[in-house]
Coordinates of C-alpha atoms in Angstrom, one line a residue:
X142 CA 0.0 0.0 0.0
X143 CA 1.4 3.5 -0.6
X144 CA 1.9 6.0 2.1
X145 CA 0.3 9.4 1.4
X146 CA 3.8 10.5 1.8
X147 CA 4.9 8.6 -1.6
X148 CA 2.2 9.5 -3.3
X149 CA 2.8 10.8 -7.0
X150 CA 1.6 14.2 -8.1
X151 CA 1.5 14.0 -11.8
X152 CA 1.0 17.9 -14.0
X153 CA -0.3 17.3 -16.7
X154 CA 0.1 20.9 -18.5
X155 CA -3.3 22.1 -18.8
X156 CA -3.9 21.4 -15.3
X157 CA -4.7 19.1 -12.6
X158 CA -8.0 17.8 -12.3
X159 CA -10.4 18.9 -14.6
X160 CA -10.4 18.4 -18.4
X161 CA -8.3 21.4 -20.4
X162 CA -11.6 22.5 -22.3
X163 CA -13.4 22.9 -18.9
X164 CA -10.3 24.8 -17.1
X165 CA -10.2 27.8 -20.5
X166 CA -13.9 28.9 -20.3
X167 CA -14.4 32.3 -21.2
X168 CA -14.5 34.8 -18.3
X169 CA -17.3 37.1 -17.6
X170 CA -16.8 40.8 -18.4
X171 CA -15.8 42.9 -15.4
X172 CA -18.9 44.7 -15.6
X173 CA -21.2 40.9 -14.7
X174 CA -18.2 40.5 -12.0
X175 CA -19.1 40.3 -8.1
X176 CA -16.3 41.8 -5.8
X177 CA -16.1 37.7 -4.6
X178 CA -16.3 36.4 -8.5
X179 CA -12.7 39.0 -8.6
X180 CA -11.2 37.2 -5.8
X181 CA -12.2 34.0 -6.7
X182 CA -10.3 34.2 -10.2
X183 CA -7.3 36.1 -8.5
X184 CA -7.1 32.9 -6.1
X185 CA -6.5 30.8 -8.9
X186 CA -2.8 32.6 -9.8
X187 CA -2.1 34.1 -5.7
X188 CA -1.8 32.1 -2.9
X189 CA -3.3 34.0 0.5
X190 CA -3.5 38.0 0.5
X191 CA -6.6 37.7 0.9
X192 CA -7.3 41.3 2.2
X193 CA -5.2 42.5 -0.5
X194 CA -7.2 40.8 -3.3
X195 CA -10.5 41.8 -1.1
X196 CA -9.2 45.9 -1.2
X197 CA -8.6 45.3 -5.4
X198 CA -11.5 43.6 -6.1
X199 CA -13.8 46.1 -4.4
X200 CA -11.5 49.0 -6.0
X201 CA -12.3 47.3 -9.2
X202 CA -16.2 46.9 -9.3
X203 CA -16.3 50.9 -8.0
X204 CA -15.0 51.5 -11.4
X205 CA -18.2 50.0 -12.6
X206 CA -20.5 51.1 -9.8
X207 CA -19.4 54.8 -10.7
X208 CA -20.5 54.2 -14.4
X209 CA -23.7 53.7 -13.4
X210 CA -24.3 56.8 -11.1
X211 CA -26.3 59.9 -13.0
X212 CA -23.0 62.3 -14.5
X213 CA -23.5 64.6 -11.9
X214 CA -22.7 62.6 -8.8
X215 CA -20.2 60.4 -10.6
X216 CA -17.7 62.9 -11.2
X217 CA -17.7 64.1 -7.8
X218 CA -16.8 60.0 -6.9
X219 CA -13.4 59.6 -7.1
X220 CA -11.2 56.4 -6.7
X221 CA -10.1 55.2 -3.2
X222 CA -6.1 54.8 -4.3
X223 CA -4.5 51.8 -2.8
X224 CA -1.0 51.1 -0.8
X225 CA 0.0 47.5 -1.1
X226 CA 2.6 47.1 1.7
X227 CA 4.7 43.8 2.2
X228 CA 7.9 41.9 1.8
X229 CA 9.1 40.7 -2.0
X230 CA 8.3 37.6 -2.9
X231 CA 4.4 38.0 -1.3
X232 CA 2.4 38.9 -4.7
X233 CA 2.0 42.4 -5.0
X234 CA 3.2 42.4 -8.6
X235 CA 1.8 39.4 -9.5
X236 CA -1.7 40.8 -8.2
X237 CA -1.3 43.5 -10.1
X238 CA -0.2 41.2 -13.4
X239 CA -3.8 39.2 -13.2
X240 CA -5.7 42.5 -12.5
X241 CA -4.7 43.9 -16.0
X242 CA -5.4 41.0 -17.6
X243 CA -8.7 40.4 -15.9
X244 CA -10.2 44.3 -16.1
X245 CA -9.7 44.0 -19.3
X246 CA -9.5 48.6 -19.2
X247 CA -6.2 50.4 -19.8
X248 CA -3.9 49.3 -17.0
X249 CA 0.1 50.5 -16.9
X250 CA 2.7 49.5 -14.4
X251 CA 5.2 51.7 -14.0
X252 CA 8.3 51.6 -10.9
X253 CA 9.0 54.8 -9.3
X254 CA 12.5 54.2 -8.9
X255 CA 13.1 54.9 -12.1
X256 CA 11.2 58.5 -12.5
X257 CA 13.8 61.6 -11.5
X258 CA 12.3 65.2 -10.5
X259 CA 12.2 67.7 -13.2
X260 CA 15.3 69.4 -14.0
X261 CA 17.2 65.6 -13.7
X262 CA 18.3 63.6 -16.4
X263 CA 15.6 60.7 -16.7
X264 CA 12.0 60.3 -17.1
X265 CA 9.5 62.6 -15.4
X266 CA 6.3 61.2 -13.9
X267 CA 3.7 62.7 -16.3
X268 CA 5.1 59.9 -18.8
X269 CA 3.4 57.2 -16.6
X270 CA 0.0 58.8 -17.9
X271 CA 1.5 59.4 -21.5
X272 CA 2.2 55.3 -21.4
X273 CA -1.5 55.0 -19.6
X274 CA -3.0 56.8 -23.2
X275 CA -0.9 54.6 -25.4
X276 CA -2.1 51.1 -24.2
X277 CA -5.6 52.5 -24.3
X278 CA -5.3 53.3 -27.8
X279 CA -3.6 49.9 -28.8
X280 CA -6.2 48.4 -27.3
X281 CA -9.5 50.2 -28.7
X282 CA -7.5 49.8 -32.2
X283 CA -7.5 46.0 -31.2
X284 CA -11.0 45.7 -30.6
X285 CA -12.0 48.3 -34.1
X286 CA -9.6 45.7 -35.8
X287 CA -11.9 43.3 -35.0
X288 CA -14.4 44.3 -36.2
X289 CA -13.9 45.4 -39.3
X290 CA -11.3 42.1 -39.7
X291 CA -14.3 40.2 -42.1
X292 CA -14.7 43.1 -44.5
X293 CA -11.0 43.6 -44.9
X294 CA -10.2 40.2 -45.9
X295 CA -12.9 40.2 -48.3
X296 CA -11.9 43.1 -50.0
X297 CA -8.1 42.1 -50.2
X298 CA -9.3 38.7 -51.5
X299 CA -11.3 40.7 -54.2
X300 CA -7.6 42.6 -55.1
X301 CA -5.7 39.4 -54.9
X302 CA -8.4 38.1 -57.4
X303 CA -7.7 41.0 -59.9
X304 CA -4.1 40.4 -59.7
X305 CA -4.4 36.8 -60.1
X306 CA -7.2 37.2 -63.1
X307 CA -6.7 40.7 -64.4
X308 CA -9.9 42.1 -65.9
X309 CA -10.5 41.4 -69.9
X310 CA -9.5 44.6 -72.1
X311 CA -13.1 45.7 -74.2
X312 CA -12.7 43.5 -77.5
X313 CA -11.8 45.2 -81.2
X314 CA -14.7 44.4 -82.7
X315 CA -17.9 45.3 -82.0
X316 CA -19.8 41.9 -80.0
X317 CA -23.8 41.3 -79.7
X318 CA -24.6 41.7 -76.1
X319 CA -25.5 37.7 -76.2
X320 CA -21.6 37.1 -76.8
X321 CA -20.8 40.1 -74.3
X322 CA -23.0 38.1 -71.4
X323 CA -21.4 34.8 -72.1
X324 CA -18.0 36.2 -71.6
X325 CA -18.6 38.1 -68.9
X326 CA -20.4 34.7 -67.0
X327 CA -16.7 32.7 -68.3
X328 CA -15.0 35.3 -66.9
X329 CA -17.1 35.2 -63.2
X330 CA -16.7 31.3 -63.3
X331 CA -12.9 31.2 -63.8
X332 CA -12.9 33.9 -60.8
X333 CA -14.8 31.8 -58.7
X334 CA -12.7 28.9 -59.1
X335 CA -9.6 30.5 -58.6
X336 CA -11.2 32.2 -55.3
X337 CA -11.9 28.3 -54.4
X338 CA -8.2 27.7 -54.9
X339 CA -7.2 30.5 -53.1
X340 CA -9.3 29.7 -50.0
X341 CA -7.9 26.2 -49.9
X342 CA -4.0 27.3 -49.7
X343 CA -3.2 26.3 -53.2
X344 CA -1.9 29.1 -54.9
X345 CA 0.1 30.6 -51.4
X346 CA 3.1 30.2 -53.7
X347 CA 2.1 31.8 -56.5
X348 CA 4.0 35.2 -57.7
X349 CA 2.4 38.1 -58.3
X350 CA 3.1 41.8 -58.9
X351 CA 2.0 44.1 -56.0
X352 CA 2.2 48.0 -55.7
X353 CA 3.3 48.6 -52.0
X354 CA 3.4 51.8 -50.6
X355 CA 7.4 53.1 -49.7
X356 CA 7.8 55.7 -46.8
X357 CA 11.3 57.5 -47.2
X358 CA 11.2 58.9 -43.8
X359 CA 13.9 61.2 -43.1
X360 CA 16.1 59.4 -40.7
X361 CA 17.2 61.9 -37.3
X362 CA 17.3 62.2 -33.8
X363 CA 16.7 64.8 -31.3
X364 CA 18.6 65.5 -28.0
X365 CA 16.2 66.8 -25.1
X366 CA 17.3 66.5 -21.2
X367 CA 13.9 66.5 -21.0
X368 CA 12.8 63.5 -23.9
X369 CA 11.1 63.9 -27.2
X370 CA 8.2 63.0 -25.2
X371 CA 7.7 66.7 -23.3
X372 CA 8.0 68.2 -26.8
X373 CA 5.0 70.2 -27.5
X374 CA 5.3 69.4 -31.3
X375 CA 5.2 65.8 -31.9
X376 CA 8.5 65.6 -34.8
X377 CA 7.4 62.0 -35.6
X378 CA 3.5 62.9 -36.5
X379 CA 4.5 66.1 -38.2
X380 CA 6.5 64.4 -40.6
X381 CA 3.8 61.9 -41.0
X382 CA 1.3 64.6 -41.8
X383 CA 3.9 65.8 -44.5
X384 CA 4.0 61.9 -46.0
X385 CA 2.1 63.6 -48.7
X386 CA 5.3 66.0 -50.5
X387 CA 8.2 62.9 -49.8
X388 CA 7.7 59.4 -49.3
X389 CA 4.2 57.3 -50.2
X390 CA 6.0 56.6 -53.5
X391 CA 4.7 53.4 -54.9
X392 CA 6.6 50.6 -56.2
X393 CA 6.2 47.1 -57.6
X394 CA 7.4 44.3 -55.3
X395 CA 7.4 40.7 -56.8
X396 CA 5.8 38.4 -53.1
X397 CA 4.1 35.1 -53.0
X398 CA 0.4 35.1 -53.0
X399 CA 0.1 34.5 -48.6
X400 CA 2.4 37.5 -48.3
X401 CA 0.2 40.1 -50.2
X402 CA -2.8 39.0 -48.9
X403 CA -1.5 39.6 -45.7
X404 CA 0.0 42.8 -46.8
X405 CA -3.4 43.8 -48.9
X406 CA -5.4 42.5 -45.4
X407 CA -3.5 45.3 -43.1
X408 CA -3.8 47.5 -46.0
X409 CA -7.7 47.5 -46.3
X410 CA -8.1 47.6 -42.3
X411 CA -5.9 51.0 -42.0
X412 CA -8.3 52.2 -44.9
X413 CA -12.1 51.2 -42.9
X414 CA -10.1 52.1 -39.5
X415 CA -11.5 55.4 -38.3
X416 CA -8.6 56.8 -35.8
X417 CA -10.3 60.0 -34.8
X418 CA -12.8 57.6 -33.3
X419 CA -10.2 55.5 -31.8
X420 CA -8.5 58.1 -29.9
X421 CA -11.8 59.5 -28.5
X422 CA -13.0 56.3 -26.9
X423 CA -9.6 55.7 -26.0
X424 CA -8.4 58.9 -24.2
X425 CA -12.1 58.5 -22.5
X426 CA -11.5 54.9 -21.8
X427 CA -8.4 55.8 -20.1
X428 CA -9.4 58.8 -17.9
X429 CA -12.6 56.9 -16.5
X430 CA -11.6 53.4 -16.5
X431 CA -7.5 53.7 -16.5
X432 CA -5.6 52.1 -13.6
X433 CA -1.5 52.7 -12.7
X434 CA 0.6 50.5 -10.7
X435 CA 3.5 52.1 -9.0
X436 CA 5.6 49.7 -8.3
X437 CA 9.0 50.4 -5.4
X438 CA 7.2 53.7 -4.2
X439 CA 8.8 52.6 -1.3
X440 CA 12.9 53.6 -3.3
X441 CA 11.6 57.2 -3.4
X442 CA 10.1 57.2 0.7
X443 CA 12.3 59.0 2.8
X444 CA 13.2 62.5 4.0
X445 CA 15.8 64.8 1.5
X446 CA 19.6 64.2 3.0
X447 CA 20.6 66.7 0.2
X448 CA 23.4 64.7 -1.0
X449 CA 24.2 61.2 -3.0
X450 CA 22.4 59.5 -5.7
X451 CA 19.0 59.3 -4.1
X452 CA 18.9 63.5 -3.9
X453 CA 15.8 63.9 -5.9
X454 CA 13.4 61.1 -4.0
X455 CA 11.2 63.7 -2.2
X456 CA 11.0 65.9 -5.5
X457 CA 10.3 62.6 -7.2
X458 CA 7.0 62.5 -4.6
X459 CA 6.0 66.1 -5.0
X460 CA 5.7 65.2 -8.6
X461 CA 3.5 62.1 -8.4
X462 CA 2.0 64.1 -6.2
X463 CA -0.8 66.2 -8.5
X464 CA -1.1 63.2 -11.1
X465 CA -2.7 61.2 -7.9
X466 CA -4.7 64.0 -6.5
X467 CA -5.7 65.1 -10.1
X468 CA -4.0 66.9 -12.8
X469 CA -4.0 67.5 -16.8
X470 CA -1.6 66.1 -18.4
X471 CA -0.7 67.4 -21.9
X472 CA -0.2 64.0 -24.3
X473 CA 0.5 63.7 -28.1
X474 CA -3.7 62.9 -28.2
X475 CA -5.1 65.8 -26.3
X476 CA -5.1 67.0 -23.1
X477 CA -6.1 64.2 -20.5
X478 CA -7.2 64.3 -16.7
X479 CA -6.2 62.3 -14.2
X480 CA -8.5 62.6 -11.6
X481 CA -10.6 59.1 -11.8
X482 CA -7.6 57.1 -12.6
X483 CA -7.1 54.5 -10.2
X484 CA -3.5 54.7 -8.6
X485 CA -2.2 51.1 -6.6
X486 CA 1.1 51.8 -5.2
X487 CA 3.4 48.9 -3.7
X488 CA 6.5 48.9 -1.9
X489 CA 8.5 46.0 0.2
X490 CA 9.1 49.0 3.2
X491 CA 12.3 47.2 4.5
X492 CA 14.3 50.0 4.8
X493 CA 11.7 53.1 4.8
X494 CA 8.5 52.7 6.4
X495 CA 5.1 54.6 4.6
X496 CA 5.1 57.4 6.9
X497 CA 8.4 58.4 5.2
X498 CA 6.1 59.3 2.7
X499 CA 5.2 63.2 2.4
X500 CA 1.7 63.7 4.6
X501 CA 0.1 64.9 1.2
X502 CA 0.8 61.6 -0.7
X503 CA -0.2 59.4 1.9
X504 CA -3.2 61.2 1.8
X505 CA -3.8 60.4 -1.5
X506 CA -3.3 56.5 -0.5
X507 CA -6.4 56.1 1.9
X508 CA -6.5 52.4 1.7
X509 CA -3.6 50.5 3.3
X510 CA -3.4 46.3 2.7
X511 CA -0.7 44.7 4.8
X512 CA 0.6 41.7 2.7
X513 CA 1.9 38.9 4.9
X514 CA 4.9 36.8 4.7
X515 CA 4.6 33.2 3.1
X516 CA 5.4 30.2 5.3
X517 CA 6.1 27.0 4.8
X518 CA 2.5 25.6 4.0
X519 CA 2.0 28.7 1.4
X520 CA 5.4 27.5 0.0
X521 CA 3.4 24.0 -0.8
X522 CA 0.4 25.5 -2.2
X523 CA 2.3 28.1 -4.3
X524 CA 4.4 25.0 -6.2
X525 CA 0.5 22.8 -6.6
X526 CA -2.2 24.5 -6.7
X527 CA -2.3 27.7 -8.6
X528 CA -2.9 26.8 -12.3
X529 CA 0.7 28.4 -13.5
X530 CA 2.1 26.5 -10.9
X531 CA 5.7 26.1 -10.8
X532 CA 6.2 22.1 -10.7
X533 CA 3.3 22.1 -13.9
X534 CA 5.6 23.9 -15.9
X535 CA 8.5 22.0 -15.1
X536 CA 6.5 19.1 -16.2
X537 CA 5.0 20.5 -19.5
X538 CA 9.0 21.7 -20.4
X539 CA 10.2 18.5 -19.5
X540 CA 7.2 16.6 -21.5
X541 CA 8.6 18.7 -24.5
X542 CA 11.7 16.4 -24.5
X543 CA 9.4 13.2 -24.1
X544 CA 10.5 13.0 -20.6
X545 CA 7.2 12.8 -17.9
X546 CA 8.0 13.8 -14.4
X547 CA 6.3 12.5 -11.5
X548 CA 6.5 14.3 -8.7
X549 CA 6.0 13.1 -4.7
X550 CA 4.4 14.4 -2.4
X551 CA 6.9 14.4 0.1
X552 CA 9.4 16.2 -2.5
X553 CA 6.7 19.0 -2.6
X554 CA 6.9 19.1 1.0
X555 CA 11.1 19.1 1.1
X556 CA 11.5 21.5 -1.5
X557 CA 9.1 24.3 0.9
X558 CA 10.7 23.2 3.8
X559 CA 14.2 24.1 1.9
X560 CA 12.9 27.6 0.9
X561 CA 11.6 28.1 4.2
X562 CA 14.8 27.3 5.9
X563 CA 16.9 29.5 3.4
X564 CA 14.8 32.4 3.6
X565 CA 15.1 32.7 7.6
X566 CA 18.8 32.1 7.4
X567 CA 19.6 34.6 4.5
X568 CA 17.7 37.2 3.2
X569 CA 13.7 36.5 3.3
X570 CA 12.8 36.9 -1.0
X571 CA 9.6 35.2 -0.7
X572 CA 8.3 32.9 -3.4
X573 CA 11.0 33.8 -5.6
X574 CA 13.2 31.5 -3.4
X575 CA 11.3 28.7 -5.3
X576 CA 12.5 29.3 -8.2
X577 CA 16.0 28.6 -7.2
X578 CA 15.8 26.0 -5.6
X579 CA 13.7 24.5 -8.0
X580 CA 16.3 25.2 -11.0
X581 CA 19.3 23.7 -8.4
X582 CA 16.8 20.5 -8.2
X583 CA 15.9 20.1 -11.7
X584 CA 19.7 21.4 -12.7
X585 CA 20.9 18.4 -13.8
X586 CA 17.6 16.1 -15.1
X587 CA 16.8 19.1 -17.5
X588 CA 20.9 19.0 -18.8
X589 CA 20.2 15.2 -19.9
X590 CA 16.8 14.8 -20.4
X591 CA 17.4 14.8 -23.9
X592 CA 19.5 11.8 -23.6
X593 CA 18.0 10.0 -21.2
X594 CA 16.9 6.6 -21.9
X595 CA 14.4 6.3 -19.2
X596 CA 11.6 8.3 -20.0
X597 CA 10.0 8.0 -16.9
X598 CA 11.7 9.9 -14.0
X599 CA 10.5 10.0 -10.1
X600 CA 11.5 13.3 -8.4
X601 CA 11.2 12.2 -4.1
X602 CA 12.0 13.6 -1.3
X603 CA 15.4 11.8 -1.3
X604 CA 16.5 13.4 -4.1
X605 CA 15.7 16.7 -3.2
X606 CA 17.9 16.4 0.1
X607 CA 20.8 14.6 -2.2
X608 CA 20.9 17.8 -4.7
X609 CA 20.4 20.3 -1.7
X610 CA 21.5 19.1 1.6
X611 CA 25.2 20.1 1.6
X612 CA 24.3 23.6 -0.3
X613 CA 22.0 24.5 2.3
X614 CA 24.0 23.9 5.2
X615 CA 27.2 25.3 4.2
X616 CA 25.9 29.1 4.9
X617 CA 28.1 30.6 2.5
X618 CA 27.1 28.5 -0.4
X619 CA 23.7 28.9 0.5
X620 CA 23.9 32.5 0.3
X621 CA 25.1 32.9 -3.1
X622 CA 23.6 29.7 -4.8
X623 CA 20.3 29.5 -3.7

């Protein structure tokens, strides 16, 4: 009989449990999303936090509760701006990761460590908003692309067609409109069949002559302290405009038959693509819906010391400072407000704490989530249950080279109990200790699993202790391998 201890956890790499098809259903949109529904799809990536995921999720269906309010009471609602506090390693970035991907609205993460106050060489903090506007218009484009993605392919199917079967010149002599008919219906027939051909992939290889459009851009570069961004004249769209007196030449480019109609399919989207409608649902799509992640505001808490490399952290906070509390910002799309963007700032706090912060920007953060360190038991969840699991994509590399791992329970269990001891003895990095000491475990099976004649391979408890044992307890090694 086998021991629960011995028991083998096999990935498979669309999950554990249930079938692939059921674990890839298509999520609700946010707006049919309960604050619980939020969590419960966060728990499947983030182990624990729950009062973190709790203050997000309820952050996130504001945002829709406020589109619902009559105009006159929903501007005057603004959004309750979030301070994620807690060691690395915990999930405050990966938290923020899912959210974007779940809110499905213009979301940026930015780090504040690497914004400088004006009159500094670097980036100032008005960019973060500028970045905000540019994801929001990539993505409206997305969606318009969509939908207009049918009607493009149809038309550049109808060009491929006339440059596949070029249209008959008028005849010499004068035909009877009976003749005229019968070649015009021979004509329709030998399109139709070659459109036939075309959808089934057999003429892909086929030459054929296409006009493509050349842009001779001039080719320079401007030198600001302050970036090309802050430039009140956009160089790059000027030019554009002027595409008219150079470049836009046309010329005759010999491609396979796939390649135009690819070309011909972007071609005919740009032409039914309306972008003055894009960039007005998106500029309003990202000052109602937006969100920014500030990751390490914690590297820019802390008192002026006047001196060294960290001299411009408090200016660094007076500047974030209006874009949180409300601000217009001037971008190459218009002039865009700031004040129902939802900020979420995160920092580790090891060495500051967040009353370092200025009084006026912790203000601006009114809802504080303590994140808590992950023990051992969290360390064994993190590696099983969450459906990017690290141990299930070990497996699915490993199945790659025919290989199938099989893990034990009781390896799961060693491998936490490593991190855990690691992490109290050296420098406490969270989940991220996982990773390496899951790459010192798997070091050598993924060197020879190409080679390896045994395609079956048992990863126990034993063998975790034999690859790790003398590592961990020789401190020194410890501290720089794992």
């Amino acid at each position: 009989m086998t021991s629960k201890t011995d028991k083998e956890i096999v990935f498979a790499p669309g999950g554990n449990g249930a079938p692939p098809v059921e674990e890839e259903q298509l999520l609700p949109a946010l707006d049919d999303m309960t604050p619980r529904e939020i969590v419960v799809e966060l728990d499947k990536y983030i182990v624990g936090q729950n009062a973190a995921k709790r203050a997000v999720a309820v952050a996130l269906r504001n945002r829709v509760r406020r589109q619902k309010l009559p105009p006159e009471i929903a501007e005057d609602v603004l959004p309750k701006n979030i301070l994620m506090i807690g060691p690395t390693g915990v999930g405050k970035t990966e938290i923020a990761r899912r959210l974007a991907r779940l809110a499905g609205c213009p979301f940026v993460k930015v780090e504040a460590s690497k914004y400088t106050e004006v009159g500094y060489v670097g980036r100032d903090v008005e960019s973060m908003v500028r970045d905000l506007v540019e994801t929001s218009i990539d993505m409206v484009r997305e969606e318009k692309l969509d939908e207009v993605a049918d009607r493009a392919e149809q038309a550049a199917e109808e060009r491929i067609l006339d440059l596949l079967l070029p249209p008959s010149p008028p005849p010499a002599v004068v035909t009877t409109e009976t003749e005229a008919a019968a070649q015009r219906e021979q004509t329709q027939r030998t399109r139709e069949k070659l459109r036939a051909q075309l959808r089934e992939g057999k003429l892909d290889q086929r030459m054929v002559d296409l006009e493509v459009r050349e842009r001779s851009m001039p080719s320079f570069e401007i030198i600001s302290n302050q970036g090309v961004e802050d430039m009140d004249v956009n160089m790059k769209d000027m030019f554009s405009n002027l595409s008219g007196l150079f470049g836009q030449q046309k010329k005759k480019r010999k491609m396979s038959v796939a390649d135009a109609f690819e070309y011909l399919i972007q071609e005919e989207e740009n032409k039914l693509l309306d972008m003055d409608q894009v960039t007005r649902i998106a500029v309003e799509r990202a000052e109602q819906m937006g969100i920014i992640f500030i990751d390490e505001i914690d590297k820019v808490a802390g008192r002026e010391s006047g001196h060294g490399p960290d001299v411009s952290r408090e200016g660094v906070q007076r500047d974030i400072l209006p874009i949180i509390e409300g601000t217009t910002v001037n971008t190459r799309y218009g002039m865009i407000r700031t004040d129902h963007i939802l900020f979420i700032a995160a920092g580790a706090f090891h060495v500051s704490k967040p009353s370092d912060l200025i009084p006026e920007l912790q203000g601006r953060l009114p809802i504080r989530v303590e994140l808590q360190s992950l023990k051992e038991e969290d360390f064994i969840r993190i590696l099983t249950e969450p459906k990017n699991a690290l141990i299930k994509q070990y497996v699915a590399l490993l199945e790659t080279e025919g290989v199938k791992l099989n893990i034990t329970e009781d390896a799961v269990a060693a491998i936490a109990r490593f991190a855990t001891s690691v992490n109290e003895s050296t420098e406490n990095i969270g989940a991220r200790r996982l990773h390496t000491i899951l790459e010192k475990v798997l070091d050598e099976l993924s060197f020879e699993a190409p080679d390896l004649k045994k395609k079956n391979v048992k990863v126990d408890a034993a063998y975790v202790t034999k690859q790790l044992a003398d590592i961990v307890k020789n401190q020194d090694l410890s501290r720089y391998i794992l």
